[in-house]
Structures are given as structure tokens and as C-alpha cells.
PDB file of C-alpha atoms in Angstrom:
ATOM      1  CA  MET C 139      28.020  26.838 -22.542  1.00  0.00           C
ATOM      2  CA  THR C 140      24.253  27.307 -22.278  1.00  0.00           C
ATOM      3  CA  ASP C 141      22.247  24.377 -20.896  1.00  0.00           C
ATOM      4  CA  THR C 142      19.457  23.719 -23.428  1.00  0.00           C
ATOM      5  CA  SER C 143      18.042  20.578 -21.797  1.00  0.00           C
ATOM      6  CA  PRO C 144      14.314  20.774 -20.968  1.00  0.00           C
ATOM      7  CA  ARG C 145      13.542  22.009 -17.464  1.00  0.00           C
ATOM      8  CA  THR C 146       9.777  21.463 -17.320  1.00  0.00           C
ATOM      9  CA  VAL C 147       7.244  18.986 -18.669  1.00  0.00           C
ATOM     10  CA  ARG C 148       5.998  21.711 -21.051  1.00  0.00           C
ATOM     11  CA  GLU C 149       9.448  21.902 -22.644  1.00  0.00           C
ATOM     12  CA  LEU C 150       9.795  18.119 -22.638  1.00  0.00           C
ATOM     13  CA  GLY C 151       6.466  17.454 -24.388  1.00  0.00           C
ATOM     14  CA  GLU C 152       4.094  14.499 -24.101  1.00  0.00           C
ATOM     15  CA  PHE C 153       6.199  11.924 -25.910  1.00  0.00           C
ATOM     16  CA  GLY C 154       9.392  13.191 -24.369  1.00  0.00           C
ATOM     17  CA  LEU C 155       7.752  12.746 -20.961  1.00  0.00           C
ATOM     18  CA  ILE C 156       6.769   9.163 -21.785  1.00  0.00           C
ATOM     19  CA  ALA C 157      10.285   8.424 -22.971  1.00  0.00           C
ATOM     20  CA  ARG C 158      11.739   9.995 -19.842  1.00  0.00           C
ATOM     21  CA  LEU C 159       9.602   7.838 -17.551  1.00  0.00           C
ATOM     22  CA  ASN C 160      10.863   4.674 -19.255  1.00  0.00           C
ATOM     23  CA  ALA C 161      14.398   5.545 -20.316  1.00  0.00           C
ATOM     24  CA  GLY C 162      16.984   2.884 -19.532  1.00  0.00           C
ATOM     25  CA  ARG C 163      14.502   0.522 -17.887  1.00  0.00           C
ATOM     26  CA  THR C 164      14.358  -3.242 -18.366  1.00  0.00           C
ATOM     27  CA  GLN C 165      11.077  -5.137 -18.435  1.00  0.00           C
ATOM     28  CA  VAL C 166      10.604  -8.356 -16.493  1.00  0.00           C
ATOM     29  CA  PRO C 167       9.930 -11.516 -18.570  1.00  0.00           C
ATOM     30  CA  ALA C 168       6.192 -11.382 -17.768  1.00  0.00           C
ATOM     31  CA  VAL C 169       5.916  -8.160 -19.795  1.00  0.00           C
ATOM     32  CA  LEU C 170       5.995  -9.447 -23.373  1.00  0.00           C
ATOM     33  CA  LEU C 171       5.552  -5.976 -24.883  1.00  0.00           C
ATOM     34  CA  GLY C 172       6.173  -2.821 -22.905  1.00  0.00           C
ATOM     35  CA  PRO C 173       5.757   0.908 -23.613  1.00  0.00           C
ATOM     36  CA  GLY C 174       5.817   2.193 -27.170  1.00  0.00           C
ATOM     37  CA  ASP C 175       2.818   0.585 -28.840  1.00  0.00           C
ATOM     38  CA  ASP C 176      -0.938   1.108 -28.469  1.00  0.00           C
ATOM     39  CA  ALA C 177      -1.115  -1.305 -25.539  1.00  0.00           C
ATOM     40  CA  ALA C 178       1.139  -3.547 -23.470  1.00  0.00           C
ATOM     41  CA  VAL C 179       1.143  -7.344 -23.615  1.00  0.00           C
ATOM     42  CA  LEU C 180       1.579  -9.335 -20.406  1.00  0.00           C
ATOM     43  CA  ALA C 181       1.863 -13.086 -19.968  1.00  0.00           C
ATOM     44  CA  ALA C 182      -0.873 -14.917 -18.057  1.00  0.00           C
ATOM     45  CA  PRO C 183       0.835 -18.218 -17.203  1.00  0.00           C
ATOM     46  CA  ASP C 184      -2.219 -19.965 -15.775  1.00  0.00           C
ATOM     47  CA  GLY C 185      -4.774 -18.189 -17.972  1.00  0.00           C
ATOM     48  CA  ARG C 186      -5.871 -15.666 -15.334  1.00  0.00           C
ATOM     49  CA  PHE C 187      -4.833 -12.240 -14.078  1.00  0.00           C
ATOM     50  CA  VAL C 188      -5.389 -10.688 -10.700  1.00  0.00           C
ATOM     51  CA  VAL C 189      -6.042  -6.999 -11.438  1.00  0.00           C
ATOM     52  CA  SER C 190      -6.351  -4.025  -9.088  1.00  0.00           C
ATOM     53  CA  THR C 191      -6.293  -0.254  -9.486  1.00  0.00           C
ATOM     54  CA  ASP C 192      -5.791   2.658  -7.136  1.00  0.00           C
ATOM     55  CA  MET C 193      -5.305   6.408  -7.363  1.00  0.00           C
ATOM     56  CA  LEU C 194      -3.291   9.079  -5.543  1.00  0.00           C
ATOM     57  CA  VAL C 195      -4.208  12.758  -5.653  1.00  0.00           C
ATOM     58  CA  GLN C 196      -1.945  15.596  -4.543  1.00  0.00           C
ATOM     59  CA  ASP C 197      -2.821  17.042  -1.105  1.00  0.00           C
ATOM     60  CA  ARG C 198      -5.206  14.141  -0.528  1.00  0.00           C
ATOM     61  CA  HIS C 199      -2.820  11.201  -0.476  1.00  0.00           C
ATOM     62  CA  PHE C 200       0.541  12.991  -0.470  1.00  0.00           C
ATOM     63  CA  ARG C 201       1.986  16.470   0.000  1.00  0.00           C
ATOM     64  CA  LEU C 202       4.913  17.839  -1.945  1.00  0.00           C
ATOM     65  CA  ASP C 203       6.338  19.490   1.164  1.00  0.00           C
ATOM     66  CA  TRP C 204       6.309  16.156   3.024  1.00  0.00           C
ATOM     67  CA  SER C 205       7.290  13.640   0.361  1.00  0.00           C
ATOM     68  CA  SER C 206       9.928  13.555  -2.357  1.00  0.00           C
ATOM     69  CA  PRO C 207       9.093  12.628  -5.976  1.00  0.00           C
ATOM     70  CA  CYS C 208      10.801   9.279  -5.382  1.00  0.00           C
ATOM     71  CA  ASP C 209       8.617   8.678  -2.296  1.00  0.00           C
ATOM     72  CA  ILE C 210       5.438   9.403  -4.272  1.00  0.00           C
ATOM     73  CA  GLY C 211       6.394   7.037  -7.087  1.00  0.00           C
ATOM     74  CA  ALA C 212       7.259   4.234  -4.685  1.00  0.00           C
ATOM     75  CA  LYS C 213       4.071   4.718  -2.656  1.00  0.00           C
ATOM     76  CA  ALA C 214       1.908   4.570  -5.795  1.00  0.00           C
ATOM     77  CA  ILE C 215       3.344   1.189  -6.731  1.00  0.00           C
ATOM     78  CA  ALA C 216       3.459  -0.236  -3.190  1.00  0.00           C
ATOM     79  CA  GLN C 217      -0.216   0.306  -2.415  1.00  0.00           C
ATOM     80  CA  ASN C 218      -1.233  -1.389  -5.662  1.00  0.00           C
ATOM     81  CA  ALA C 219       1.237  -4.245  -5.341  1.00  0.00           C
ATOM     82  CA  ALA C 220      -0.078  -4.927  -1.825  1.00  0.00           C
ATOM     83  CA  ASP C 221      -3.626  -5.354  -3.164  1.00  0.00           C
ATOM     84  CA  VAL C 222      -2.468  -7.963  -5.686  1.00  0.00           C
ATOM     85  CA  VAL C 223      -0.378  -9.829  -3.101  1.00  0.00           C
ATOM     86  CA  ALA C 224      -3.366  -9.776  -0.729  1.00  0.00           C
ATOM     87  CA  MET C 225      -5.153 -12.012  -3.241  1.00  0.00           C
ATOM     88  CA  GLY C 226      -2.300 -14.521  -3.076  1.00  0.00           C
ATOM     89  CA  ALA C 227      -0.836 -13.406  -6.419  1.00  0.00           C
ATOM     90  CA  ALA C 228       2.616 -12.217  -7.504  1.00  0.00           C
ATOM     91  CA  PRO C 229       2.677  -8.799  -9.204  1.00  0.00           C
ATOM     92  CA  THR C 230       3.983  -8.954 -12.768  1.00  0.00           C
ATOM     93  CA  GLY C 231       3.368  -5.524 -14.285  1.00  0.00           C
ATOM     94  CA  PHE C 232       1.926  -2.072 -13.636  1.00  0.00           C
ATOM     95  CA  VAL C 233       0.208   0.410 -15.954  1.00  0.00           C
ATOM     96  CA  VAL C 234       0.574   3.977 -14.699  1.00  0.00           C
ATOM     97  CA  SER C 235      -1.418   7.079 -15.669  1.00  0.00           C
ATOM     98  CA  PHE C 236       0.306  10.309 -14.625  1.00  0.00           C
ATOM     99  CA  GLY C 237      -1.294  13.760 -14.637  1.00  0.00           C
ATOM    100  CA  CYS C 238       0.682  16.904 -13.841  1.00  0.00           C
ATOM    101  CA  PRO C 239       0.807  20.665 -14.492  1.00  0.00           C
ATOM    102  CA  ALA C 240       2.831  21.745 -17.519  1.00  0.00           C
ATOM    103  CA  ASP C 241       5.335  23.574 -15.314  1.00  0.00           C
ATOM    104  CA  THR C 242       6.232  20.406 -13.374  1.00  0.00           C
ATOM    105  CA  PRO C 243      10.053  20.216 -13.267  1.00  0.00           C
ATOM    106  CA  VAL C 244      11.700  17.453 -15.267  1.00  0.00           C
ATOM    107  CA  ALA C 245      13.667  16.644 -12.106  1.00  0.00           C
ATOM    108  CA  PHE C 246      10.364  15.715 -10.449  1.00  0.00           C
ATOM    109  CA  VAL C 247       9.584  13.286 -13.280  1.00  0.00           C
ATOM    110  CA  ASP C 248      13.015  11.690 -12.910  1.00  0.00           C
ATOM    111  CA  GLY C 249      12.567  11.169  -9.165  1.00  0.00           C
ATOM    112  CA  PHE C 250       9.017   9.894  -9.571  1.00  0.00           C
ATOM    113  CA  ALA C 251      10.086   7.358 -12.187  1.00  0.00           C
ATOM    114  CA  GLU C 252      12.973   6.211 -10.011  1.00  0.00           C
ATOM    115  CA  GLY C 253      10.640   5.535  -7.099  1.00  0.00           C
ATOM    116  CA  MET C 254       8.126   3.649  -9.236  1.00  0.00           C
ATOM    117  CA  TRP C 255      10.676   1.422 -10.880  1.00  0.00           C
ATOM    118  CA  ALA C 256      12.535   0.721  -7.637  1.00  0.00           C
ATOM    119  CA  GLU C 257       9.362  -0.449  -5.840  1.00  0.00           C
ATOM    120  CA  ALA C 258       8.196  -2.453  -8.855  1.00  0.00           C
ATOM    121  CA  GLY C 259      11.591  -4.164  -8.876  1.00  0.00           C
ATOM    122  CA  ARG C 260      11.337  -4.902  -5.148  1.00  0.00           C
ATOM    123  CA  VAL C 261       8.287  -7.058  -5.829  1.00  0.00           C
ATOM    124  CA  GLY C 262       9.678  -8.569  -9.042  1.00  0.00           C
ATOM    125  CA  ALA C 263       7.638  -6.588 -11.577  1.00  0.00           C
ATOM    126  CA  SER C 264       8.035  -3.642 -13.954  1.00  0.00           C
ATOM    127  CA  ILE C 265       6.120  -0.707 -15.467  1.00  0.00           C
ATOM    128  CA  ALA C 266       4.462  -2.065 -18.626  1.00  0.00           C
ATOM    129  CA  GLY C 267       2.896   1.153 -19.911  1.00  0.00           C
ATOM    130  CA  GLY C 268       0.427   3.914 -19.111  1.00  0.00           C
ATOM    131  CA  ASP C 269      -0.630   7.413 -20.068  1.00  0.00           C
ATOM    132  CA  VAL C 270       0.314  11.025 -19.358  1.00  0.00           C
ATOM    133  CA  VAL C 271      -1.978  14.044 -19.306  1.00  0.00           C
ATOM    134  CA  ARG C 272      -1.873  17.713 -18.334  1.00  0.00           C
ATOM    135  CA  ALA C 273      -3.733  18.283 -15.064  1.00  0.00           C
ATOM    136  CA  PRO C 274      -4.152  21.140 -12.552  1.00  0.00           C
ATOM    137  CA  LEU C 275      -2.375  19.092  -9.869  1.00  0.00           C
ATOM    138  CA  LEU C 276      -0.494  15.826  -9.592  1.00  0.00           C
ATOM    139  CA  ILE C 277      -2.615  12.695 -10.054  1.00  0.00           C
ATOM    140  CA  VAL C 278      -1.301   9.145 -10.247  1.00  0.00           C
ATOM    141  CA  SER C 279      -3.470   6.167 -11.173  1.00  0.00           C
ATOM    142  CA  VAL C 280      -1.951   2.681 -11.183  1.00  0.00           C
ATOM    143  CA  THR C 281      -3.367  -0.599 -12.444  1.00  0.00           C
ATOM    144  CA  ALA C 282      -1.542  -3.672 -11.165  1.00  0.00           C
ATOM    145  CA  PHE C 283      -1.519  -7.128 -12.743  1.00  0.00           C
ATOM    146  CA  GLY C 284      -0.637 -10.298 -10.875  1.00  0.00           C
ATOM    147  CA  ASP C 285      -0.027 -13.969 -11.555  1.00  0.00           C
ATOM    148  CA  PRO C 286      -2.095 -16.180  -9.204  1.00  0.00           C
ATOM    149  CA  ARG C 287       0.109 -18.512  -7.172  1.00  0.00           C
ATOM    150  CA  ARG C 288      -2.873 -20.303  -5.641  1.00  0.00           C
ATOM    151  CA  ALA C 289      -6.635 -20.082  -5.696  1.00  0.00           C
ATOM    152  CA  PRO C 290      -7.476 -16.424  -4.945  1.00  0.00           C
ATOM    153  CA  VAL C 291      -7.620 -15.832  -1.186  1.00  0.00           C
ATOM    154  CA  LEU C 292     -10.881 -14.010  -0.516  1.00  0.00           C
ATOM    155  CA  LEU C 293     -12.276 -11.924   2.328  1.00  0.00           C
ATOM    156  CA  SER C 294     -15.144 -14.378   2.723  1.00  0.00           C
ATOM    157  CA  GLY C 295     -13.307 -17.504   3.893  1.00  0.00           C
ATOM    158  CA  ALA C 296     -12.834 -16.897   7.643  1.00  0.00           C
ATOM    159  CA  ARG C 297     -14.463 -19.503   9.882  1.00  0.00           C
ATOM    160  CA  ARG C 298     -15.267 -19.776  13.582  1.00  0.00           C
ATOM    161  CA  GLY C 299     -12.193 -20.883  15.510  1.00  0.00           C
ATOM    162  CA  ASN C 300      -9.697 -19.438  13.022  1.00  0.00           C
ATOM    163  CA  VAL C 301      -6.720 -17.448  14.279  1.00  0.00           C
ATOM    164  CA  VAL C 302      -6.291 -13.859  13.070  1.00  0.00           C
ATOM    165  CA  ALA C 303      -2.655 -13.046  12.299  1.00  0.00           C
ATOM    166  CA  VAL C 304      -0.722 -10.074  10.930  1.00  0.00           C
ATOM    167  CA  ALA C 305       2.523  -9.716   8.996  1.00  0.00           C
ATOM    168  CA  GLY C 306       4.175  -6.290   9.008  1.00  0.00           C
ATOM    169  CA  ARG C 307       4.009  -3.130  11.079  1.00  0.00           C
ATOM    170  CA  LEU C 308       0.821  -1.432  12.231  1.00  0.00           C
ATOM    171  CA  GLY C 309       0.325   2.217  13.136  1.00  0.00           C
ATOM    172  CA  TRP C 310       3.634   3.464  11.797  1.00  0.00           C
ATOM    173  CA  SER C 311       2.239   5.397   8.849  1.00  0.00           C
ATOM    174  CA  ALA C 312      -0.395   7.063  11.040  1.00  0.00           C
ATOM    175  CA  ALA C 313       2.295   7.982  13.570  1.00  0.00           C
ATOM    176  CA  GLY C 314       4.422   9.479  10.806  1.00  0.00           C
ATOM    177  CA  LEU C 315       1.459  11.475   9.533  1.00  0.00           C
ATOM    178  CA  ALA C 316       0.879  12.769  13.072  1.00  0.00           C
ATOM    179  CA  VAL C 317       4.517  13.858  13.347  1.00  0.00           C
ATOM    180  CA  LEU C 318       4.376  15.730  10.045  1.00  0.00           C
ATOM    181  CA  GLY C 319       0.954  17.198  10.823  1.00  0.00           C
ATOM    182  CA  ALA C 320       2.205  18.527  14.156  1.00  0.00           C
ATOM    183  CA  GLY C 321       5.073  20.321  12.455  1.00  0.00           C
ATOM    184  CA  LEU C 322       7.754  18.362  14.309  1.00  0.00           C
ATOM    185  CA  ASP C 323      11.197  17.880  12.831  1.00  0.00           C
ATOM    186  CA  PRO C 324      10.866  14.718  10.691  1.00  0.00           C
ATOM    187  CA  GLY C 325      14.364  13.775  11.804  1.00  0.00           C
ATOM    188  CA  SER C 326      13.149  13.395  15.385  1.00  0.00           C
ATOM    189  CA  PHE C 327      11.218  10.254  14.468  1.00  0.00           C
ATOM    190  CA  PRO C 328      12.643   9.177  11.103  1.00  0.00           C
ATOM    191  CA  GLY C 329      11.289   5.621  11.196  1.00  0.00           C
ATOM    192  CA  VAL C 330       7.601   6.494  11.347  1.00  0.00           C
ATOM    193  CA  VAL C 331       7.958   9.429   8.958  1.00  0.00           C
ATOM    194  CA  ALA C 332       9.641   7.150   6.411  1.00  0.00           C
ATOM    195  CA  ALA C 333       6.833   4.600   6.900  1.00  0.00           C
ATOM    196  CA  HIS C 334       4.268   7.269   6.076  1.00  0.00           C
ATOM    197  CA  ARG C 335       6.124   8.539   3.040  1.00  0.00           C
ATOM    198  CA  VAL C 336       6.735   5.083   1.562  1.00  0.00           C
ATOM    199  CA  PRO C 337       4.909   2.025   2.930  1.00  0.00           C
ATOM    200  CA  GLN C 338       6.894  -1.188   3.130  1.00  0.00           C
ATOM    201  CA  PRO C 339       4.487  -4.065   2.512  1.00  0.00           C
ATOM    202  CA  PRO C 340       6.036  -7.372   3.638  1.00  0.00           C
ATOM    203  CA  TYR C 341       5.429  -8.989   0.258  1.00  0.00           C
ATOM    204  CA  ARG C 342       7.534 -12.062   0.931  1.00  0.00           C
ATOM    205  CA  ALA C 343       5.482 -12.958   4.032  1.00  0.00           C
ATOM    206  CA  VAL C 344       2.701 -13.865   1.588  1.00  0.00           C
ATOM    207  CA  LEU C 345       4.568 -14.773  -1.589  1.00  0.00           C
ATOM    208  CA  ASP C 346       6.851 -17.242   0.201  1.00  0.00           C
ATOM    209  CA  LEU C 347       3.983 -19.161   1.812  1.00  0.00           C
ATOM    210  CA  PRO C 348       3.777 -22.797   0.665  1.00  0.00           C
ATOM    211  CA  GLU C 349       1.030 -23.210  -1.922  1.00  0.00           C
ATOM    212  CA  ASP C 350      -0.591 -25.968   0.143  1.00  0.00           C
ATOM    213  CA  LEU C 351      -0.704 -23.880   3.327  1.00  0.00           C
ATOM    214  CA  PRO C 352      -4.365 -23.136   4.024  1.00  0.00           C
ATOM    215  CA  ILE C 353      -5.136 -19.414   4.403  1.00  0.00           C
ATOM    216  CA  THR C 354      -8.862 -18.939   4.894  1.00  0.00           C
ATOM    217  CA  SER C 355      -8.900 -15.174   4.251  1.00  0.00           C
ATOM    218  CA  LEU C 356      -6.395 -12.435   3.504  1.00  0.00           C
ATOM    219  CA  THR C 357      -6.299  -8.650   3.098  1.00  0.00           C
ATOM    220  CA  ASP C 358      -3.814  -5.801   3.201  1.00  0.00           C
ATOM    221  CA  VAL C 359      -4.171  -3.186   5.930  1.00  0.00           C
ATOM    222  CA  SER C 360      -4.721   0.004   3.949  1.00  0.00           C
ATOM    223  CA  ASP C 361      -7.632   1.623   5.824  1.00  0.00           C
ATOM    224  CA  GLY C 362      -6.730   0.524   9.357  1.00  0.00           C
ATOM    225  CA  LEU C 363      -6.722  -2.849  11.106  1.00  0.00           C
ATOM    226  CA  LEU C 364     -10.263  -2.490  12.472  1.00  0.00           C
ATOM    227  CA  ALA C 365     -11.660  -1.470   9.102  1.00  0.00           C
ATOM    228  CA  ASP C 366      -9.867  -4.092   7.031  1.00  0.00           C
ATOM    229  CA  VAL C 367     -10.386  -6.998   9.428  1.00  0.00           C
ATOM    230  CA  GLY C 368     -13.953  -5.739   9.620  1.00  0.00           C
ATOM    231  CA  HIS C 369     -14.279  -6.406   5.882  1.00  0.00           C
ATOM    232  CA  ILE C 370     -13.232 -10.011   6.536  1.00  0.00           C
ATOM    233  CA  ALA C 371     -15.784 -10.345   9.338  1.00  0.00           C
ATOM    234  CA  GLU C 372     -18.590  -8.875   7.236  1.00  0.00           C
ATOM    235  CA  SER C 373     -17.776 -10.895   4.110  1.00  0.00           C
ATOM    236  CA  SER C 374     -17.373 -14.128   6.090  1.00  0.00           C
ATOM    237  CA  CYS C 375     -20.447 -13.558   8.320  1.00  0.00           C
ATOM    238  CA  VAL C 376     -18.377 -14.013  11.480  1.00  0.00           C
ATOM    239  CA  ALA C 377     -17.233 -12.003  14.498  1.00  0.00           C
ATOM    240  CA  ILE C 378     -13.596 -11.135  15.082  1.00  0.00           C
ATOM    241  CA  ASP C 379     -12.026 -10.134  18.392  1.00  0.00           C
ATOM    242  CA  LEU C 380      -8.645  -8.385  18.438  1.00  0.00           C
ATOM    243  CA  ASP C 381      -6.164  -8.587  21.316  1.00  0.00           C
ATOM    244  CA  THR C 382      -4.568  -5.238  22.186  1.00  0.00           C
ATOM    245  CA  ALA C 383      -1.665  -6.912  24.002  1.00  0.00           C
ATOM    246  CA  ALA C 384      -0.798  -8.713  20.765  1.00  0.00           C
ATOM    247  CA  VAL C 385      -0.982  -5.664  18.486  1.00  0.00           C
ATOM    248  CA  ARG C 386       0.826  -3.139  20.705  1.00  0.00           C
ATOM    249  CA  ASP C 387       4.180  -1.861  19.439  1.00  0.00           C
ATOM    250  CA  THR C 388       6.452  -0.272  22.046  1.00  0.00           C
ATOM    251  CA  GLU C 389       8.485   1.441  19.323  1.00  0.00           C
ATOM    252  CA  LEU C 390       5.550   3.820  18.848  1.00  0.00           C
ATOM    253  CA  ASP C 391       5.472   4.829  22.527  1.00  0.00           C
ATOM    254  CA  PRO C 392       8.083   7.649  22.303  1.00  0.00           C
ATOM    255  CA  VAL C 393       6.214   9.241  19.389  1.00  0.00           C
ATOM    256  CA  ALA C 394       2.924   8.993  21.274  1.00  0.00           C
ATOM    257  CA  ARG C 395       4.419  10.559  24.413  1.00  0.00           C
ATOM    258  CA  GLU C 396       5.791  13.476  22.390  1.00  0.00           C
ATOM    259  CA  LEU C 397       2.398  14.100  20.788  1.00  0.00           C
ATOM    260  CA  GLY C 398       0.208  13.228  23.776  1.00  0.00           C
ATOM    261  CA  ALA C 399      -1.463  10.512  21.719  1.00  0.00           C
ATOM    262  CA  ASP C 400      -2.593   6.942  22.283  1.00  0.00           C
ATOM    263  CA  PRO C 401      -0.528   4.655  20.028  1.00  0.00           C
ATOM    264  CA  LEU C 402      -3.283   2.043  20.101  1.00  0.00           C
ATOM    265  CA  HIS C 403      -5.454   4.365  18.019  1.00  0.00           C
ATOM    266  CA  TRP C 404      -2.745   4.490  15.342  1.00  0.00           C
ATOM    267  CA  ILE C 405      -2.395   0.706  15.406  1.00  0.00           C
ATOM    268  CA  LEU C 406      -6.096  -0.068  15.197  1.00  0.00           C
ATOM    269  CA  THR C 407      -7.343   2.708  12.918  1.00  0.00           C
ATOM    270  CA  GLY C 408      -4.316   4.146  11.102  1.00  0.00           C
ATOM    271  CA  GLY C 409      -4.175   3.267   7.423  1.00  0.00           C
ATOM    272  CA  GLU C 410      -1.506   2.974   4.721  1.00  0.00           C
ATOM    273  CA  ASP C 411       0.820   0.566   6.518  1.00  0.00           C
ATOM    274  CA  HIS C 412      -0.048  -2.108   3.951  1.00  0.00           C
ATOM    275  CA  ALA C 413       0.709  -4.889   6.378  1.00  0.00           C
ATOM    276  CA  PHE C 414      -1.186  -8.125   5.713  1.00  0.00           C
ATOM    277  CA  ALA C 415      -3.920  -9.610   7.900  1.00  0.00           C
ATOM    278  CA  ALA C 416      -5.065 -13.201   7.453  1.00  0.00           C
ATOM    279  CA  THR C 417      -6.999 -15.970   9.130  1.00  0.00           C
ATOM    280  CA  PHE C 418      -5.517 -19.423   9.652  1.00  0.00           C
ATOM    281  CA  ALA C 419      -6.930 -22.679  10.984  1.00  0.00           C
ATOM    282  CA  ALA C 420      -6.802 -23.054  14.779  1.00  0.00           C
ATOM    283  CA  GLY C 421      -3.784 -25.024  15.936  1.00  0.00           C
ATOM    284  CA  GLN C 422      -1.850 -24.363  12.747  1.00  0.00           C
ATOM    285  CA  GLU C 423       1.696 -23.168  13.299  1.00  0.00           C
ATOM    286  CA  LEU C 424       1.950 -19.633  11.974  1.00  0.00           C
ATOM    287  CA  PRO C 425       4.495 -19.071   9.195  1.00  0.00           C
ATOM    288  CA  ASP C 426       7.612 -16.972   9.744  1.00  0.00           C
ATOM    289  CA  GLY C 427       6.843 -13.269   9.924  1.00  0.00           C
ATOM    290  CA  TRP C 428       3.260 -13.719  11.139  1.00  0.00           C
ATOM    291  CA  ARG C 429       1.953 -13.078  14.657  1.00  0.00           C
ATOM    292  CA  ARG C 430      -1.391 -13.886  16.233  1.00  0.00           C
ATOM    293  CA  VAL C 431      -3.533 -10.814  16.996  1.00  0.00           C
ATOM    294  CA  GLY C 432      -7.047 -12.198  17.458  1.00  0.00           C
ATOM    295  CA  ARG C 433      -9.609 -14.911  16.859  1.00  0.00           C
ATOM    296  CA  VAL C 434     -12.708 -15.597  14.804  1.00  0.00           C
ATOM    297  CA  ASP C 435     -15.968 -16.322  16.654  1.00  0.00           C
ATOM    298  CA  GLU C 436     -19.608 -16.822  15.863  1.00  0.00           C
ATOM    299  CA  GLY C 437     -21.665 -13.660  15.499  1.00  0.00           C
ATOM    300  CA  THR C 438     -20.996 -10.422  13.650  1.00  0.00           C
ATOM    301  CA  GLY C 439     -18.772  -7.371  13.872  1.00  0.00           C
ATOM    302  CA  ILE C 440     -15.445  -6.492  15.462  1.00  0.00           C
ATOM    303  CA  THR C 441     -14.559  -6.329  19.141  1.00  0.00           C
ATOM    304  CA  VAL C 442     -11.353  -5.313  20.890  1.00  0.00           C
ATOM    305  CA  ASP C 443     -10.492  -7.277  24.034  1.00  0.00           C
ATOM    306  CA  GLY C 444     -14.061  -8.551  23.993  1.00  0.00           C
ATOM    307  CA  ALA C 445     -15.724  -5.118  23.861  1.00  0.00           C
ATOM    308  CA  ARG C 446     -17.053  -2.933  21.081  1.00  0.00           C
ATOM    309  CA  TRP C 447     -14.592  -0.249  19.959  1.00  0.00           C
ATOM    310  CA  SER C 448     -15.999   3.209  20.618  1.00  0.00           C
ATOM    311  CA  GLY C 449     -13.481   5.267  18.643  1.00  0.00           C
ATOM    312  CA  PRO C 450     -13.020   5.887  14.917  1.00  0.00           C
ATOM    313  CA  GLY C 451     -13.099   2.792  12.759  1.00  0.00           C
ATOM    314  CA  GLY C 452     -10.471   3.726  10.157  1.00  0.00           C
ATOM    315  CA  TRP C 453     -10.156   5.515   6.829  1.00  0.00           C
ATOM    316  CA  GLU C 454     -13.181   6.073   4.599  1.00  0.00           C
ATOM    317  CA  SER C 455     -12.658   8.236   1.520  1.00  0.00           C
ATOM    318  CA  PHE C 456     -16.003  10.066   1.609  1.00  0.00           C
ATOM    319  CA  ALA C 457     -16.355  10.488   5.370  1.00  0.00           C
ATOM    320  CA  GLU C 458     -17.148  13.982   6.624  1.00  0.00           C
ATOM    321  CA  GLY C 459     -14.072  16.196   6.823  1.00  0.00           C
ATOM    322  CA  ARG C 460     -11.834  13.872   4.789  1.00  0.00           C
TER     323      ARG C 460
END
């Protein structure tokens, strides 16, 4: 018997592609109206949304020879969900725009959708709608909506004497990228390679915080610890000093030895871990899953062990050579 099922997006067609991305999926209660109409309808329980958007472009943010379709879908949702959580909000729904060549295999679409929906489910949300378009390469743009659980936690609230703390891993994605870039067998260091392919933001470290627990500032670590904590320092008009003994991760040492690299550079300047960095009042007991990595002082800028950092400061989309 001849298999007549569509093999590419061209054969599937625009509306078939939309149906394929959503087939068999269940919306969370916050999505009052999902795909199929002109627009989605989401609940806003306290009258506000937290909204963020981000984009991934093939060969810029992912490579098809390094990541599976499922990895790419999960990564697209994770980096957007982390931005919403970093405001102290719980993600409720995502709107996804997906561009691809007409000869993209239907199997790719299936894997991509599986990754998106799995990561959305991990944070308690769903895909509420979106758009598809023919494009010369793969492009994914995600808009995330969140329900505020507290007053939005801004970058500008850090104060002198606060403790800087982190939840989640640092440097793992950068280490994984280094392994792949060096052409090493991904199986030799599967943990860091997996962290690069699909970040694992520790959502619950933020979402499970008591609503009355004072967090003076909060961000996710997407561009590197120095860069993202630097945004807190700049917005709050304070200085922040980071402690290398507190941020070091011995699990990165074998990867660094193999590559002749300094793992501290990955930890301080590597992006896409989507850990969370926050400032808390001095003397406050840190919640489960958080560890102290520095302090807030008077002044401006970022120091490491009391000295200015002389190396790269982290990811910047329009920097030379990037």
C-alpha cells in the first residue's frame, strides 16, 4: 500500500500545518479560547498580564546538526517562560510564530510541537495560538503571557547591603556549546550538551516563594551572570561584587580540562542557562534552592572578588563577530 500522508510542509499546507502543531493538545484553564479563531483569549485574574517576547533564528540561536526539533521547541518556550517568571509571574499561555522553508519535513514539525508543548506543560501553561509563514530558514518567535503572583519584581530594586543569590546552574550551556563547537563527541559530556540544547530554568525556585518574602530585584541569566547582574546594578544605581568561590562549579572542571578552558569564564559570561539571580535583604535566610554569590554595595558597576573583570562581559546580540 502506498503511503499518501504528507511528507513536507508544502504538502501539508498552511492550515494543515497549524492543525498539526495543535493536534491532540489540551489548553490550560487560563486559555479561555485557543487556536482556531482570529485571536486567542486568555484570563487575566488580577487585571494585568506580564508579557514578554523573544526570537530564535536558525544558525544564530540553534543548529540543526546540534539540536533535535524537540530541543528547539522546548528551548523556544523555556527562554520566554524564564523572562515571565523573572518578573515574579506564573506563565499562563504562549503565542508562537513559526517560519520555515516549504520543504521542511512534517516529522520536524511533529518534534518541534512536542518540545514546545512539553516545556509549556512543565511550567503549567499551554500554546494559545500563533502564526505560520514560509521563510528561507527556520525562525521561531514566542510571546509569553504571565499571571502576576506579586508586585512585579524589577531590576531597579537592589539596595546597599543586599545579598546577591542565584537559583540554578551557571556555565553549563556555554560549556555545552564549547563541546559542540570543538567537534567533541556529545556523549563525552552529555550533561552540559543537554543544558545547551534545552535550558532547564528552575521555575519553582521563584514560583514557590512565599508572596510576602521580600525580593528586591530579580532577573534570569540569559546573557551571562556578569551581564545580567550588571543590569540590576545599573538599574538600581548600585555596585555589585561577585564571589568566585561561591559561583564555581566543580562539575564543569572535567570539561574545562578537556578543552583547555577556564570554567569561570563560562560561569560568569556564558549565557542561556536561564538560572535566576536575585537580591535579598541582608540577614534574610535564603529560600530553598538559592545560594549566595555576592553582595550589593554603594557605587556603580560590577566587580569580581573586589576587582574589575577584564574579560568579556557576556552576550550582546549586535557585538562584533556575533
